[in-house]
């Protein structure tokens, strides 16, 4: 086929696409008015619509809590802004969702400025739909899904709260509206890319068979191209919020990601047309801003700070990454270094492991932990509380002295926040959220301790156990003040306000 003919056909397709997009935008004016009249909005001239893309809005997890908390605050502060949620929960209704949000999160939503658009093609973003090339499949699926969303209604501002960055170019193209996002987790990280890269290199260096070299090189190329488009998609957002330092570090490094070779390839081939779709707006964000999700600490924040028992408390599901054996080793080290904590007298210390056991794997782990405690000769002072009810968990939080968390590189650590709100002094592994976000000084004074080895954990326990009473109370108070304030609903709302969405909606 000659270039001329190809050009002509491409031109024809483009013209058709432009026609459809313009048609979509034209019909949208009518749909807006229809929505306003359905909701009984009178002042249609000043009413604005924010679209929240959250295909699994009825799932009841942490990501959903963020969505509903944001919408609820918006409803209180901006009575002229309609929140439209694009959801794939076709079996739910607006009333049912509102009721569930109230029951599950105790968050009030007003039906007056809330509307749901139910999407039919959510299966396209399910991983079971894409057994191979899952990332790519889901991303293309999300592009189609958002097309469906925009063909029902184009908002004035689009916010993705589930991490579907590939929807941004489609929304910009179809709606010509600003786009923003709240990111819990990057779809692919630069660490993943470099891990694949080093593995691919490892293969080429070794004597492995050529097919596996080809395979890993292929995989590297796949990740590389994926990252290229992911970075361009993210850069289309006018504001980006993230839920933690961990996510910020990853998202920021993706925003900075450059791939000159792929850039060149795009400019010298017909792929240049994709550059139109994935163009970067001039004033996109250079970095993401952290907006911590709020934690509901009301019940813990009223426990008395004094009169604590000599209990080291761990609250974690019996999953492998929580590293419960490290807790036993640390406790064993404490008793070895400071034998006065042994026995059952008034100075004896106990370790209490509270956690859920979901399946056989967890149950086996609990068994093994029992065995390990016996081997270490500490079992008389270690107590397991499996599948504790919530009131029981609260009870332990009101009595314990020290809160222990040993997971390495935990992204967040809500259990640590709960320790602190309860006035339990935290001792956590020096990594991830507990290091960067949670156990940080308040007014230059510590709110807890970090450790890395049985020795350092044991020394941290020792420090807490020997604090003079006044200093101990002060530290419990600091930990509580910090956790309650930093992870409060007010801070969360302030973070959203400062992210700059208003500017994009109203200007
Ligand atoms: C952020 O989101 C990720 C993924 O859902 C989650 O693992 C992490 O705990 C969240 N962080 C916070 C601060 O809630
Ligand atoms: C804990 O709960 C899970 C599921 O809820 C159940 O399968 C398991 O048997 C329970 N374990 C104990 C020790 O109660």
Short mmCIF file of C-alpha atoms in Angstrom, two decimals, residues 194-491:
data_model
loop_
_atom_site.label_atom_id
_atom_site.label_comp_id
_atom_site.label_asym_id
_atom_site.label_seq_id
_atom_site.Cartn_x
_atom_site.Cartn_y
_atom_site.Cartn_z
CA UNK A 194 14.86 -2.48 37.29
CA UNK A 195 14.22 -5.90 38.84
CA UNK A 196 13.12 -7.25 35.45
CA UNK A 197 16.09 -5.52 33.89
CA UNK A 198 18.61 -7.11 36.20
CA UNK A 199 17.00 -10.50 35.77
CA UNK A 200 17.11 -10.13 32.00
CA UNK A 201 20.78 -9.22 32.24
CA UNK A 202 21.43 -12.10 34.58
CA UNK A 203 20.03 -14.46 32.01
CA UNK A 204 22.13 -13.11 29.17
CA UNK A 205 25.23 -13.41 31.28
CA UNK A 206 24.59 -16.97 32.29
CA UNK A 207 24.74 -20.03 30.09
CA UNK A 208 20.97 -20.31 29.98
CA UNK A 209 19.17 -21.41 26.87
CA UNK A 210 18.44 -18.79 24.27
CA UNK A 211 14.68 -19.09 24.51
CA UNK A 212 14.75 -17.90 28.07
CA UNK A 213 16.99 -15.00 27.08
CA UNK A 214 14.47 -14.11 24.45
CA UNK A 215 11.66 -14.45 26.93
CA UNK A 216 13.23 -12.26 29.57
CA UNK A 217 14.30 -9.70 26.97
CA UNK A 218 10.75 -9.74 25.70
CA UNK A 219 9.46 -9.21 29.19
CA UNK A 220 11.86 -6.37 29.74
CA UNK A 221 10.69 -4.69 26.56
CA UNK A 222 7.08 -5.18 27.62
CA UNK A 223 7.69 -3.56 31.00
CA UNK A 224 9.72 -0.82 29.45
CA UNK A 225 7.05 0.16 26.97
CA UNK A 226 4.43 -0.15 29.65
CA UNK A 227 6.35 2.14 31.97
CA UNK A 228 6.83 4.63 29.15
CA UNK A 229 3.11 5.01 28.59
CA UNK A 230 2.31 4.83 32.27
CA UNK A 231 4.63 7.75 32.99
CA UNK A 232 3.09 9.79 30.18
CA UNK A 233 -0.39 8.99 31.44
CA UNK A 234 0.40 10.03 34.99
CA UNK A 235 1.90 13.29 33.76
CA UNK A 236 -1.44 14.23 32.27
CA UNK A 237 -2.86 14.67 35.77
CA UNK A 238 -3.04 18.28 36.97
CA UNK A 239 -2.81 17.18 40.58
CA UNK A 240 -1.73 13.92 42.14
CA UNK A 241 -2.34 12.83 45.71
CA UNK A 242 -0.79 9.74 47.21
CA UNK A 243 -1.59 7.89 50.40
CA UNK A 244 1.91 7.56 51.89
CA UNK A 245 5.60 8.40 51.59
CA UNK A 246 6.20 5.00 50.07
CA UNK A 247 3.73 5.65 47.25
CA UNK A 248 5.03 9.20 46.83
CA UNK A 249 8.58 8.00 46.31
CA UNK A 250 7.42 5.59 43.64
CA UNK A 251 5.07 8.00 41.87
CA UNK A 252 7.66 10.79 41.89
CA UNK A 253 10.25 8.54 40.36
CA UNK A 254 7.77 7.52 37.65
CA UNK A 255 7.01 11.19 36.92
CA UNK A 256 10.74 11.71 36.38
CA UNK A 257 11.12 8.57 34.29
CA UNK A 258 12.68 9.23 30.88
CA UNK A 259 13.21 6.87 27.99
CA UNK A 260 14.96 8.72 25.20
CA UNK A 261 15.18 5.75 22.86
CA UNK A 262 11.44 5.17 22.96
CA UNK A 263 10.88 8.90 22.53
CA UNK A 264 12.98 8.89 19.38
CA UNK A 265 11.28 5.79 18.03
CA UNK A 266 7.93 7.51 18.50
CA UNK A 267 9.02 10.63 16.67
CA UNK A 268 10.43 8.91 13.59
CA UNK A 269 7.61 6.41 13.00
CA UNK A 270 3.83 6.61 12.59
CA UNK A 271 3.68 5.93 16.35
CA UNK A 272 4.01 9.68 16.61
CA UNK A 273 0.24 9.74 16.49
CA UNK A 274 0.19 8.23 19.98
CA UNK A 275 2.14 11.23 21.15
CA UNK A 276 -0.98 13.26 20.49
CA UNK A 277 -2.97 11.07 22.84
CA UNK A 278 -0.29 10.92 25.53
CA UNK A 279 0.75 14.56 25.39
CA UNK A 280 1.84 16.22 28.62
CA UNK A 281 0.02 19.38 29.70
CA UNK A 282 2.28 22.34 30.46
CA UNK A 283 1.32 22.69 34.10
CA UNK A 284 1.15 19.13 35.27
CA UNK A 285 2.55 18.27 38.71
CA UNK A 286 6.25 17.61 39.16
CA UNK A 287 5.56 15.61 42.27
CA UNK A 288 2.74 14.03 44.20
CA UNK A 289 1.45 15.37 47.50
CA UNK A 290 0.85 13.08 50.44
CA UNK A 291 -2.67 13.03 51.82
CA UNK A 292 -2.91 10.38 54.50
CA UNK A 293 -6.17 8.50 54.68
CA UNK A 294 -7.88 9.17 57.96
CA UNK A 295 -7.95 6.44 60.56
CA UNK A 296 -10.85 6.09 62.91
CA UNK A 297 -9.13 6.37 66.27
CA UNK A 298 -12.03 7.69 68.32
CA UNK A 299 -12.50 4.57 70.40
CA UNK A 300 -8.83 4.16 71.29
CA UNK A 301 -8.10 7.79 71.95
CA UNK A 302 -10.03 7.78 75.23
CA UNK A 303 -8.20 4.96 77.02
CA UNK A 304 -6.44 6.05 80.22
CA UNK A 305 -2.70 6.48 79.70
CA UNK A 306 -1.58 5.45 83.17
CA UNK A 307 -1.66 2.12 84.97
CA UNK A 308 -0.58 0.01 82.00
CA UNK A 309 0.25 -3.66 82.36
CA UNK A 310 3.68 -4.97 81.45
CA UNK A 311 2.38 -6.30 78.18
CA UNK A 312 4.10 -6.11 74.81
CA UNK A 313 1.27 -6.29 72.31
CA UNK A 314 1.39 -7.35 68.69
CA UNK A 315 -1.67 -6.95 66.49
CA UNK A 316 -1.18 -8.53 63.09
CA UNK A 317 -2.76 -11.25 61.00
CA UNK A 318 -0.71 -14.40 61.09
CA UNK A 319 0.61 -13.80 57.60
CA UNK A 320 4.22 -14.56 56.69
CA UNK A 321 5.25 -10.97 55.93
CA UNK A 322 4.30 -9.84 59.43
CA UNK A 323 7.31 -11.82 60.64
CA UNK A 324 6.00 -13.06 63.96
CA UNK A 325 9.09 -15.20 64.61
CA UNK A 326 11.08 -11.96 64.85
CA UNK A 327 8.77 -10.95 67.70
CA UNK A 328 9.55 -14.12 69.60
CA UNK A 329 13.28 -13.70 69.04
CA UNK A 330 13.14 -10.10 70.19
CA UNK A 331 11.21 -11.03 73.31
CA UNK A 332 13.57 -13.90 73.98
CA UNK A 333 16.50 -11.51 73.72
CA UNK A 334 14.87 -9.16 76.21
CA UNK A 335 14.47 -11.94 78.76
CA UNK A 336 18.00 -13.15 78.12
CA UNK A 337 19.56 -9.71 78.60
CA UNK A 338 17.31 -8.73 81.50
CA UNK A 339 16.32 -11.83 83.46
CA UNK A 340 14.40 -9.69 85.94
CA UNK A 341 11.56 -9.66 83.40
CA UNK A 342 11.20 -13.44 83.62
CA UNK A 343 8.65 -15.34 85.65
CA UNK A 344 5.24 -14.24 86.82
CA UNK A 345 6.07 -11.66 89.51
CA UNK A 346 5.17 -7.96 89.36
CA UNK A 347 8.14 -7.09 87.14
CA UNK A 348 7.52 -9.93 84.68
CA UNK A 349 6.76 -8.91 81.11
CA UNK A 350 4.40 -10.71 78.78
CA UNK A 351 4.18 -10.86 75.01
CA UNK A 352 0.66 -11.05 73.61
CA UNK A 353 0.15 -11.84 69.93
CA UNK A 354 -3.31 -10.88 68.73
CA UNK A 355 -4.19 -11.70 65.16
CA UNK A 356 -6.55 -13.24 62.68
CA UNK A 357 -5.97 -16.63 61.17
CA UNK A 358 -7.70 -16.85 57.82
CA UNK A 359 -6.76 -20.25 56.49
CA UNK A 360 -4.73 -23.41 56.94
CA UNK A 361 -1.51 -21.60 56.13
CA UNK A 362 -2.09 -19.12 58.93
CA UNK A 363 -3.14 -21.86 61.35
CA UNK A 364 0.08 -23.76 60.61
CA UNK A 365 2.07 -20.63 61.22
CA UNK A 366 0.42 -20.21 64.61
CA UNK A 367 1.33 -23.81 65.45
CA UNK A 368 4.93 -23.22 64.44
CA UNK A 369 5.05 -20.08 66.55
CA UNK A 370 3.84 -22.05 69.57
CA UNK A 371 6.65 -24.50 68.94
CA UNK A 372 9.24 -21.79 68.54
CA UNK A 373 8.15 -20.17 71.80
CA UNK A 374 8.60 -23.50 73.57
CA UNK A 375 12.01 -24.04 71.99
CA UNK A 376 13.11 -20.60 73.14
CA UNK A 377 11.77 -21.35 76.60
CA UNK A 378 9.54 -18.29 76.67
CA UNK A 379 6.16 -19.95 76.19
CA UNK A 380 5.04 -19.26 79.77
CA UNK A 381 5.18 -15.57 79.03
CA UNK A 382 3.78 -15.63 75.51
CA UNK A 383 0.06 -15.62 74.84
CA UNK A 384 -1.69 -16.12 71.51
CA UNK A 385 -5.10 -14.59 70.91
CA UNK A 386 -6.32 -15.90 67.57
CA UNK A 387 -9.36 -14.35 65.84
CA UNK A 388 -10.02 -11.90 68.65
CA UNK A 389 -13.23 -9.91 68.40
CA UNK A 390 -12.92 -6.17 67.95
CA UNK A 391 -13.92 -5.42 71.55
CA UNK A 392 -11.20 -7.81 72.71
CA UNK A 393 -8.64 -6.06 70.53
CA UNK A 394 -9.67 -2.75 72.02
CA UNK A 395 -9.36 -4.24 75.48
CA UNK A 396 -5.78 -5.29 74.84
CA UNK A 397 -5.02 -1.86 73.44
CA UNK A 398 -6.30 -0.25 76.62
CA UNK A 399 -4.05 -2.38 78.84
CA UNK A 400 -0.80 -2.86 76.96
CA UNK A 401 2.35 -0.87 77.51
CA UNK A 402 4.30 -1.47 74.32
CA UNK A 403 3.08 -2.09 70.77
CA UNK A 404 5.24 -4.31 68.58
CA UNK A 405 5.36 -4.47 64.78
CA UNK A 406 8.09 -6.41 62.97
CA UNK A 407 7.01 -6.32 59.37
CA UNK A 408 9.76 -5.09 57.04
CA UNK A 409 8.87 -2.41 54.46
CA UNK A 410 5.26 -2.22 55.45
CA UNK A 411 3.64 0.38 53.18
CA UNK A 412 1.67 1.80 56.01
CA UNK A 413 0.83 0.09 59.31
CA UNK A 414 -2.56 0.97 60.64
CA UNK A 415 -1.86 -1.21 63.67
CA UNK A 416 0.93 1.16 64.63
CA UNK A 417 -1.40 4.15 64.34
CA UNK A 418 -3.85 2.33 66.59
CA UNK A 419 -1.16 1.58 69.17
CA UNK A 420 -0.28 5.23 69.32
CA UNK A 421 -3.85 6.47 69.50
CA UNK A 422 -4.42 4.02 72.33
CA UNK A 423 -1.41 5.41 74.18
CA UNK A 424 0.62 2.24 73.61
CA UNK A 425 4.25 3.14 72.90
CA UNK A 426 5.19 1.63 69.53
CA UNK A 427 8.35 -0.29 68.74
CA UNK A 428 8.41 -1.05 65.03
CA UNK A 429 10.79 -2.22 62.37
CA UNK A 430 12.79 0.72 61.01
CA UNK A 431 11.38 0.72 57.48
CA UNK A 432 8.36 1.68 55.40
CA UNK A 433 5.40 3.58 56.79
CA UNK A 434 6.24 3.16 60.49
CA UNK A 435 9.62 4.77 59.84
CA UNK A 436 8.67 7.48 57.33
CA UNK A 437 5.10 8.37 58.18
CA UNK A 438 3.99 7.14 61.55
CA UNK A 439 6.56 6.98 64.35
CA UNK A 440 8.13 10.37 63.81
CA UNK A 441 9.03 12.95 66.43
CA UNK A 442 6.51 15.48 67.64
CA UNK A 443 8.04 18.81 68.59
CA UNK A 444 11.48 17.22 68.45
CA UNK A 445 10.54 14.53 70.98
CA UNK A 446 10.14 10.84 70.15
CA UNK A 447 6.73 9.20 69.81
CA UNK A 448 8.08 5.65 69.77
CA UNK A 449 11.05 3.52 68.73
CA UNK A 450 12.46 1.77 65.71
CA UNK A 451 14.56 -1.35 65.65
CA UNK A 452 15.99 -3.87 63.23
CA UNK A 453 17.38 -6.85 65.14
CA UNK A 454 16.45 -8.88 68.23
CA UNK A 455 19.03 -6.85 70.17
CA UNK A 456 17.75 -3.45 69.08
CA UNK A 457 14.13 -4.47 69.65
CA UNK A 458 15.04 -5.76 73.12
CA UNK A 459 16.86 -2.52 73.95
CA UNK A 460 13.87 -0.48 72.81
CA UNK A 461 11.57 -2.54 75.07
CA UNK A 462 14.03 -2.01 77.89
CA UNK A 463 14.04 1.74 77.31
CA UNK A 464 10.26 1.92 77.53
CA UNK A 465 10.10 -0.37 80.56
CA UNK A 466 12.55 1.80 82.47
CA UNK A 467 11.16 5.23 81.57
CA UNK A 468 10.50 7.35 84.65
CA UNK A 469 6.77 7.56 85.19
CA UNK A 470 6.44 11.15 84.12
CA UNK A 471 8.43 10.68 80.92
CA UNK A 472 6.45 7.56 80.16
CA UNK A 473 3.12 9.34 80.46
CA UNK A 474 4.41 12.22 78.37
CA UNK A 475 5.48 9.83 75.65
CA UNK A 476 2.14 8.02 75.62
CA UNK A 477 0.44 11.38 75.32
CA UNK A 478 2.72 12.48 72.49
CA UNK A 479 2.14 9.26 70.59
CA UNK A 480 -1.59 9.71 70.94
CA UNK A 481 -1.65 13.39 70.05
CA UNK A 482 0.43 12.76 66.97
CA UNK A 483 -1.50 9.76 65.66
CA UNK A 484 -4.91 11.26 66.27
CA UNK A 485 -4.00 14.54 64.67
CA UNK A 486 -1.97 13.38 61.72
CA UNK A 487 -4.41 10.71 60.63
CA UNK A 488 -7.54 12.68 61.41
CA UNK A 489 -10.41 13.43 59.08
CA UNK A 490 -9.55 17.15 59.30
CA UNK A 491 -5.99 16.60 58.08
#
